[in-house]
GROMACS .gro file of C-alpha atoms in nm:
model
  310
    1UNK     CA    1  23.504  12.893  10.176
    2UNK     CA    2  23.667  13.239  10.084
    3UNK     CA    3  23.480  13.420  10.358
    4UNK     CA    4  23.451  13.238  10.732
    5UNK     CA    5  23.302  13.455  11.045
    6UNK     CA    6  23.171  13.297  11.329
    7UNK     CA    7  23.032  13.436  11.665
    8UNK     CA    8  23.193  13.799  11.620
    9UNK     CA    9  23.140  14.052  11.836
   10UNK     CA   10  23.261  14.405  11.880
   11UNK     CA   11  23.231  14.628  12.136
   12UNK     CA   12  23.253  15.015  12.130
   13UNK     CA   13  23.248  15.071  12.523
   14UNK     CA   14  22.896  14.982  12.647
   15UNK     CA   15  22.773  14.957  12.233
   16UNK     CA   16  22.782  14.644  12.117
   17UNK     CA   17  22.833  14.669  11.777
   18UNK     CA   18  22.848  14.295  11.625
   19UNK     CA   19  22.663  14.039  11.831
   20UNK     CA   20  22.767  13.706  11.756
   21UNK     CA   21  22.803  13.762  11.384
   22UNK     CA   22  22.816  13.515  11.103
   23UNK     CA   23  22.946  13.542  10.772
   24UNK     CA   24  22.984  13.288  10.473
   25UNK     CA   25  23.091  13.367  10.151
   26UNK     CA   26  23.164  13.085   9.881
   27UNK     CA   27  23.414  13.155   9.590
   28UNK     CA   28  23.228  13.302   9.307
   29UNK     CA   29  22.943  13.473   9.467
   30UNK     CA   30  22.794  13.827   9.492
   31UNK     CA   31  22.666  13.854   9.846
   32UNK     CA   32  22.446  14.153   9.945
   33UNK     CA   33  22.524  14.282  10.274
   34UNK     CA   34  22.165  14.459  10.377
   35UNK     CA   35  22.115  14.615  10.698
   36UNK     CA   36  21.982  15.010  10.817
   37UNK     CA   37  22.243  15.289  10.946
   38UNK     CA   38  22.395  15.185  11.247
   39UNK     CA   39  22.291  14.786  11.155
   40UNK     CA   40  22.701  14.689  11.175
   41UNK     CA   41  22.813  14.665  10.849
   42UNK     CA   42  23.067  14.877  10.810
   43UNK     CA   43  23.184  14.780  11.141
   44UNK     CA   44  23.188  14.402  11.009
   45UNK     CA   45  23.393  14.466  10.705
   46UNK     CA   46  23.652  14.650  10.890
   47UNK     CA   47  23.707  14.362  11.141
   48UNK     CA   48  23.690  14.075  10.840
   49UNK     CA   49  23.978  14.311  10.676
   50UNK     CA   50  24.211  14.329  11.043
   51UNK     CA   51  24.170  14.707  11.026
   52UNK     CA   52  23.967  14.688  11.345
   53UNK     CA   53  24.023  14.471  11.691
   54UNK     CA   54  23.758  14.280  11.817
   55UNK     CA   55  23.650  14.083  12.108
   56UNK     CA   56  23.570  13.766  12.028
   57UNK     CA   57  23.483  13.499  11.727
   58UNK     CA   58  23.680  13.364  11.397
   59UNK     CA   59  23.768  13.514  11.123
   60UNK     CA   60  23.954  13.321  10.813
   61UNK     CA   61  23.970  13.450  10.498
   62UNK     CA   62  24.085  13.256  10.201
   63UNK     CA   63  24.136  12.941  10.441
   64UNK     CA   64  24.355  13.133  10.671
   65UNK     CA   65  24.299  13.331  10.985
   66UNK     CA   66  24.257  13.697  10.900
   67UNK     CA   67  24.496  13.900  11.120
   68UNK     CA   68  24.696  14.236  11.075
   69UNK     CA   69  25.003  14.095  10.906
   70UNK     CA   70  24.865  13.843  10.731
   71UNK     CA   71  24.965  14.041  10.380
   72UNK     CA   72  24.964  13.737  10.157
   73UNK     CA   73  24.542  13.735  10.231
   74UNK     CA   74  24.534  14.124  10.180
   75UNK     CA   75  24.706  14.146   9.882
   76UNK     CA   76  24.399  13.913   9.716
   77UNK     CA   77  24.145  14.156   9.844
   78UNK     CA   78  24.033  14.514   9.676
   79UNK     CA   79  23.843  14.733   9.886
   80UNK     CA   80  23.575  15.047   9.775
   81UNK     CA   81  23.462  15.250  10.049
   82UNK     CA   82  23.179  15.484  10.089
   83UNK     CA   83  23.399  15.746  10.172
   84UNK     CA   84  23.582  15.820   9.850
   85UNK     CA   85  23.964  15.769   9.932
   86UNK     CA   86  24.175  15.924   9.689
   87UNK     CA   87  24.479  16.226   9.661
   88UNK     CA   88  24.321  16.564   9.559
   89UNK     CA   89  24.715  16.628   9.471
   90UNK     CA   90  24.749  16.344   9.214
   91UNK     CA   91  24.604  16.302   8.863
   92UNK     CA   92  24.305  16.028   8.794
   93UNK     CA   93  24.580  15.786   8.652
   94UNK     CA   94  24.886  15.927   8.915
   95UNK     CA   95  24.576  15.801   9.176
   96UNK     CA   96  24.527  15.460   9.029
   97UNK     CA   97  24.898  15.413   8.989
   98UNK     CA   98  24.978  15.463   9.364
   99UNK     CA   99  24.702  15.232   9.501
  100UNK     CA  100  24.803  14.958   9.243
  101UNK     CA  101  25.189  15.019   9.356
  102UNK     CA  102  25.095  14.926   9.704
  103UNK     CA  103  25.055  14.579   9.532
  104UNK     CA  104  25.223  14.537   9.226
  105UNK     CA  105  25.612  14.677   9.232
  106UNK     CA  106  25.671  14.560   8.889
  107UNK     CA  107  25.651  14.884   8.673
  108UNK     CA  108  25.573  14.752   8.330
  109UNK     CA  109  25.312  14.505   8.462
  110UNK     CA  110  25.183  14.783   8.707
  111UNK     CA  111  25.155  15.039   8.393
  112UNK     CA  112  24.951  14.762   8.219
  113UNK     CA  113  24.741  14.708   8.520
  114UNK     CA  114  24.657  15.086   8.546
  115UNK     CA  115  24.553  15.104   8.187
  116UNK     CA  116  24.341  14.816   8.193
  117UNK     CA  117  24.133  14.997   8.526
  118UNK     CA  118  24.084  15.293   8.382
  119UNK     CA  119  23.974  15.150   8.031
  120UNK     CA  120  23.743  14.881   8.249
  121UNK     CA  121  23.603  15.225   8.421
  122UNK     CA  122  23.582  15.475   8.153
  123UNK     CA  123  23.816  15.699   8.255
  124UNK     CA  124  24.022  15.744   7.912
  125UNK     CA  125  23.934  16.079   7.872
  126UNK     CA  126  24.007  16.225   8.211
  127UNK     CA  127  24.343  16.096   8.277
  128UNK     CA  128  24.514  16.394   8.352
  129UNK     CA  129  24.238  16.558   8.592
  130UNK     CA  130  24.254  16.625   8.931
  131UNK     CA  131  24.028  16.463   9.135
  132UNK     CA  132  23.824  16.790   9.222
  133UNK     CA  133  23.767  16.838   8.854
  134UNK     CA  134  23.580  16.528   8.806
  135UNK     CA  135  23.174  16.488   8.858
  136UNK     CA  136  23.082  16.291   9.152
  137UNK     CA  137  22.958  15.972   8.957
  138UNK     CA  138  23.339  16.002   8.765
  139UNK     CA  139  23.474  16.039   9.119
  140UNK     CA  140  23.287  15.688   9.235
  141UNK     CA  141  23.466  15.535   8.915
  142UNK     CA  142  23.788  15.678   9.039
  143UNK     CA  143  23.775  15.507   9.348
  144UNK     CA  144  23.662  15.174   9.206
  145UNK     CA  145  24.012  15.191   9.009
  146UNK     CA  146  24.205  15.235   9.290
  147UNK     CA  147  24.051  14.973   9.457
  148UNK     CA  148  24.034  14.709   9.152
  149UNK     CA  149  24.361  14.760   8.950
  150UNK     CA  150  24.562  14.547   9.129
  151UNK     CA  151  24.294  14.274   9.011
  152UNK     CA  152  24.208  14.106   9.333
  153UNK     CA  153  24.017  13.771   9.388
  154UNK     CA  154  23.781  13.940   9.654
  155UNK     CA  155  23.637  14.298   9.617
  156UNK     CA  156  23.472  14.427   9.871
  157UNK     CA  157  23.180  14.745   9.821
  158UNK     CA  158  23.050  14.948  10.064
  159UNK     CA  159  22.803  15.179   9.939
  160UNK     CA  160  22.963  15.280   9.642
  161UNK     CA  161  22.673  15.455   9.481
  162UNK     CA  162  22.578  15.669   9.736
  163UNK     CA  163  22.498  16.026   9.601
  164UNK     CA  164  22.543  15.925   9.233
  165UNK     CA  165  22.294  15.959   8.934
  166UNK     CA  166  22.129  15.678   8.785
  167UNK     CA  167  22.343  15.668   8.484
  168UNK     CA  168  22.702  15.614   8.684
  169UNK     CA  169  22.488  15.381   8.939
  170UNK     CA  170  22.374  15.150   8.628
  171UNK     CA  171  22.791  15.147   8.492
  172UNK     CA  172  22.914  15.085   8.876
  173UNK     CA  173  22.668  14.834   8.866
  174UNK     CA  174  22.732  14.688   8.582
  175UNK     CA  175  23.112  14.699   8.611
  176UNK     CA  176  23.089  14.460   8.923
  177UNK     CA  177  22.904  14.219   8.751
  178UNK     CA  178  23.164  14.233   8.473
  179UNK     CA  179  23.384  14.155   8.718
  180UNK     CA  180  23.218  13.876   8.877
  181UNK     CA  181  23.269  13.677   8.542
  182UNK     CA  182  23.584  13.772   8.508
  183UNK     CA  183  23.633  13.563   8.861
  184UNK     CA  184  23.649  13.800   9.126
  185UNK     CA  185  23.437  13.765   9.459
  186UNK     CA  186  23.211  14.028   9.561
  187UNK     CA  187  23.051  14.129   9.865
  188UNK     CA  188  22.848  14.386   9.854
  189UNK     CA  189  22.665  14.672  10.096
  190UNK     CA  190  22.402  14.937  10.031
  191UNK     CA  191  22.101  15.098  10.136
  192UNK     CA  192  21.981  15.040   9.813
  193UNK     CA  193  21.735  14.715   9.813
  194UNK     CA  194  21.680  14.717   9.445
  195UNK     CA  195  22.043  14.723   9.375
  196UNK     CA  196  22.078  14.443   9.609
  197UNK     CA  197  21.821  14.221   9.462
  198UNK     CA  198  21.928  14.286   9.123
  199UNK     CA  199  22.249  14.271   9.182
  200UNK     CA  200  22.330  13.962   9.428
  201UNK     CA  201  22.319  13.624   9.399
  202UNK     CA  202  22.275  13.557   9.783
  203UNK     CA  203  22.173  13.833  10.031
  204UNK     CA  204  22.265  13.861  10.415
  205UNK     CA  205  22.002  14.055  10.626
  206UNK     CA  206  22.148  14.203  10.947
  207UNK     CA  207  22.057  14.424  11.221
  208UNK     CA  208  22.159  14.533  11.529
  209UNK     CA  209  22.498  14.333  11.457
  210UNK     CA  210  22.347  14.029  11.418
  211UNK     CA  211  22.309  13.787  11.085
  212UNK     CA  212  21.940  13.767  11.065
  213UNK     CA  213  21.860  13.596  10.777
  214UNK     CA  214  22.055  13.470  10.455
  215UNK     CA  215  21.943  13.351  10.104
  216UNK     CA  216  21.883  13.418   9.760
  217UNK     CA  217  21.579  13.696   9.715
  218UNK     CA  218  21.313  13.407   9.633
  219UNK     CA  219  21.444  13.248   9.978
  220UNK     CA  220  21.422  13.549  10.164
  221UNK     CA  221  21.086  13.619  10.065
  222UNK     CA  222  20.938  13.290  10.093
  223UNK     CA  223  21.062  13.315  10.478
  224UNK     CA  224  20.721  13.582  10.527
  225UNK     CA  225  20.376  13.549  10.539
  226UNK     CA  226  20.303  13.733  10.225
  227UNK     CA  227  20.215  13.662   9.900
  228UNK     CA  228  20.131  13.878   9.597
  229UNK     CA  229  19.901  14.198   9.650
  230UNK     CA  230  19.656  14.292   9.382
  231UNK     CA  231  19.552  14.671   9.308
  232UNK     CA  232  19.237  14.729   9.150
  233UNK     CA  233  19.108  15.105   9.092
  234UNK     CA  234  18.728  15.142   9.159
  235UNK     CA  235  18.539  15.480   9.181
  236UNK     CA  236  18.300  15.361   9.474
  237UNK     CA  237  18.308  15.049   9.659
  238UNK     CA  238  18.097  15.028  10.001
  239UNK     CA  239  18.189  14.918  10.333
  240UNK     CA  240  18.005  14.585  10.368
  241UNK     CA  241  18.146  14.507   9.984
  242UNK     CA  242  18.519  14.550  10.144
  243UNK     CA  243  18.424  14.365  10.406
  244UNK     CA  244  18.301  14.056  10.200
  245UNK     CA  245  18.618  14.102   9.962
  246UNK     CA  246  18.849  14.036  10.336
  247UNK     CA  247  18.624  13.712  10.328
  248UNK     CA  248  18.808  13.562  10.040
  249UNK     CA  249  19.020  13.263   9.999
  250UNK     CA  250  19.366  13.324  10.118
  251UNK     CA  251  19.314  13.720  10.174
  252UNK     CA  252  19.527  13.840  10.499
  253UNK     CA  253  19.416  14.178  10.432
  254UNK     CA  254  19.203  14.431  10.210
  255UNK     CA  255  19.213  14.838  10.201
  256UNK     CA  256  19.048  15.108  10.050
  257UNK     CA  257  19.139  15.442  10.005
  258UNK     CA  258  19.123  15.718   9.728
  259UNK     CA  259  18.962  15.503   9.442
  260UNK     CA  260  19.210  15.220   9.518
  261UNK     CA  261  19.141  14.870   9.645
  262UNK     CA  262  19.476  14.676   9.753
  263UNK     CA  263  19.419  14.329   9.853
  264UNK     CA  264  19.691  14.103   9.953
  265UNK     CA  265  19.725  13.753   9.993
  266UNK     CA  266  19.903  13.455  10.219
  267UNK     CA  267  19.914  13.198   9.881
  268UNK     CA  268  19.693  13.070   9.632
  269UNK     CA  269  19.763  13.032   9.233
  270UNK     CA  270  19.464  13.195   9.082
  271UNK     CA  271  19.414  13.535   9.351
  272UNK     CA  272  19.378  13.767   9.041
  273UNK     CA  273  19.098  13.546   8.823
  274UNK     CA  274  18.956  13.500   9.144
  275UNK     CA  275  18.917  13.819   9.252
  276UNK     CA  276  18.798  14.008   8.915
  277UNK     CA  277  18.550  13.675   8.899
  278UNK     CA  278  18.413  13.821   9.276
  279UNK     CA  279  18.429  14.186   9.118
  280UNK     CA  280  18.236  14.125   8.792
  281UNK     CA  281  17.972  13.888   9.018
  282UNK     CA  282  17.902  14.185   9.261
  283UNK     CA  283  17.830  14.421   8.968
  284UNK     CA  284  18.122  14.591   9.062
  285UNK     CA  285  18.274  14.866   8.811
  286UNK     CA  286  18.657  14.867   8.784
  287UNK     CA  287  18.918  14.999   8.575
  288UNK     CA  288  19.254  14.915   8.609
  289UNK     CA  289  19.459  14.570   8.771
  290UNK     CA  290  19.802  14.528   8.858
  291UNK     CA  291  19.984  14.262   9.068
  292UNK     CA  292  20.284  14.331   9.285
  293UNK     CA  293  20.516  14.060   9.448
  294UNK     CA  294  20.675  14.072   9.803
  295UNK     CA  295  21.029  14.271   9.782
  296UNK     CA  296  21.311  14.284   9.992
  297UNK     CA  297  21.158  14.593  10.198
  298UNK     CA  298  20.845  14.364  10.244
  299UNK     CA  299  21.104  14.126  10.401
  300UNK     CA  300  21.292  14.404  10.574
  301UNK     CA  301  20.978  14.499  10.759
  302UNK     CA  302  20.875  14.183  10.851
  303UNK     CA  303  21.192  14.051  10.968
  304UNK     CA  304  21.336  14.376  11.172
  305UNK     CA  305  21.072  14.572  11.243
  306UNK     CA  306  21.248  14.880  11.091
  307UNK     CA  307  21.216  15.051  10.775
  308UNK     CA  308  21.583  15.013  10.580
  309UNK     CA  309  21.690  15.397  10.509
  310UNK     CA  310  21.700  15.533  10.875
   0.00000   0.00000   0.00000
């Protein structure tokens, strides 16, 4: 186990911010960290890492416990906050060269280490700029190369595509996954569902400083009552036809509103056949279908309550 936490819990005077929280992460996986401002994430990682006390529970990382001076643990571990963290007064690679010299003291190998980030990033052609020069998704790659050059075995994210475009959100994205095969552990937080779910290969739902659920996606969202809902646009459909439609096998619920019928459904294997079978026996004129599957917000809701992006 590279990641242990048991029963942690953190208090910030009568706030308790971690309730009895757990934590596993196995060597090798990306876990998703998903939870709503204020949920205890942030406050999580920084206890797991010894930058912040807390009151009570376990924490070993790497087989070991995880305490302030325990440097030999540290010195595996990379760390990308939201908050970029780098020196306005140093160049891109001056930047990189200082975070991977807390690490490395070896000058050749560190120079070879520095290179490699900023290749693995994209940075080649902005070397020599100050950090204010850069764009905000080049700034997000920045800090990734501080916080990967030293190549650790665990890297830890925390919302590092906040405020990005889509384009540097895809490479960040994809650069962590490159670096998954490459061997590193990665655990991962965001307010970002869809970057969780495509990202991770086991998520960790938590609120109000508690682990709520864990699992891969398909786990989490066999845990609700909710199957597939089907859309079907129809220009007129009456009252006491809706109400026959809510009749059907393994329909929890049916709505209309502005020319669009959205049924959704518990189970079953056939809903859709089923359904436009019921549609076309009713004389009922439609035009077009399309099936959605639970997500990780349908899960969010069900389990917390609370929509994710507070």
């Amino acid at each position: 186990m590279l990641i242990s936490v048991h029963n942690l819990v953190k208090r910030y005077g009568n706030l308790l911010a971690l309730n009895h929280f757990h934590l596993q992460v196995e060597r090798g996986e990306i876990v998703g960290l998903l939870g709503p401002n204020g949920s205890g994430k942030t406050t999580a990682i920084n206890c797991i890492l010894a930058l912040l006390k807390y009151d009570k529970g376990e924490i070993k990382l790497f087989g070991k416990p995880m305490t302030p001076q325990a440097y030999d643990s540290k010195q595996k571990i990379g760390l990308v906050m939201q908050n970029v963290a780098v020196f306005d007064e140093l160049r891109v690679e001056e930047n990189i060269d200082y975070f991977c010299g807390l690490y490395i003291r070896d000058r050749a190998r560190r120079r070879l280490l520095v290179q490699e980030a900023i290749d693995f990033v994209g940075l080649g052609d902005f070397c020599r700029f100050y950090p204010k020069k850069l764009s905000g998704g080049l700034l997000r790659r920045l800090n990734i190369a501080c916080g990967l050059a030293h190549k650790p075995e665990l890297l830890i994210f925390d919302e590092p595509t906040v405020g990005v475009d889509p384009q540097s959100r895809n490479s960040i994205l994809e650069g962590i996954r490159e670096l998954n095969r490459r061997g590193a552990t990665v655990v991962y937080t965001s307010h970002y569902m869809e970057e969780v779910e495509q990202l991770c290969s086991r998520i960790v739902i938590m609120d109000q400083g508690k682990t709520l659920a864990t699992g891969t996606t398909e786990e989490l969202k066999a845990l609700i009552n909710q199957g597939e809902t089907i859309n079907v646009e129809i220009y007129m459909l009456e009252p006491e036809q809706l109400a026959r439609i809510r009749q059907l096998p393994h329909v929890t619920r049916a709505h209309y509103a502005h020319d669009r019928l959205a049924v959704h459904y518990d189970g079953g294997e056939h809903n859709l056949l089923e359904l436009l079978d019921y549609l076309k026996s009713q004389d009922i004129s439609f035009s077009r279908v399309f099936s959605e599957q639970p997500t990780l917000n349908d899960v969010f809701l069900e389990i917390t309550g609370r929509q994710l992006r507070d």
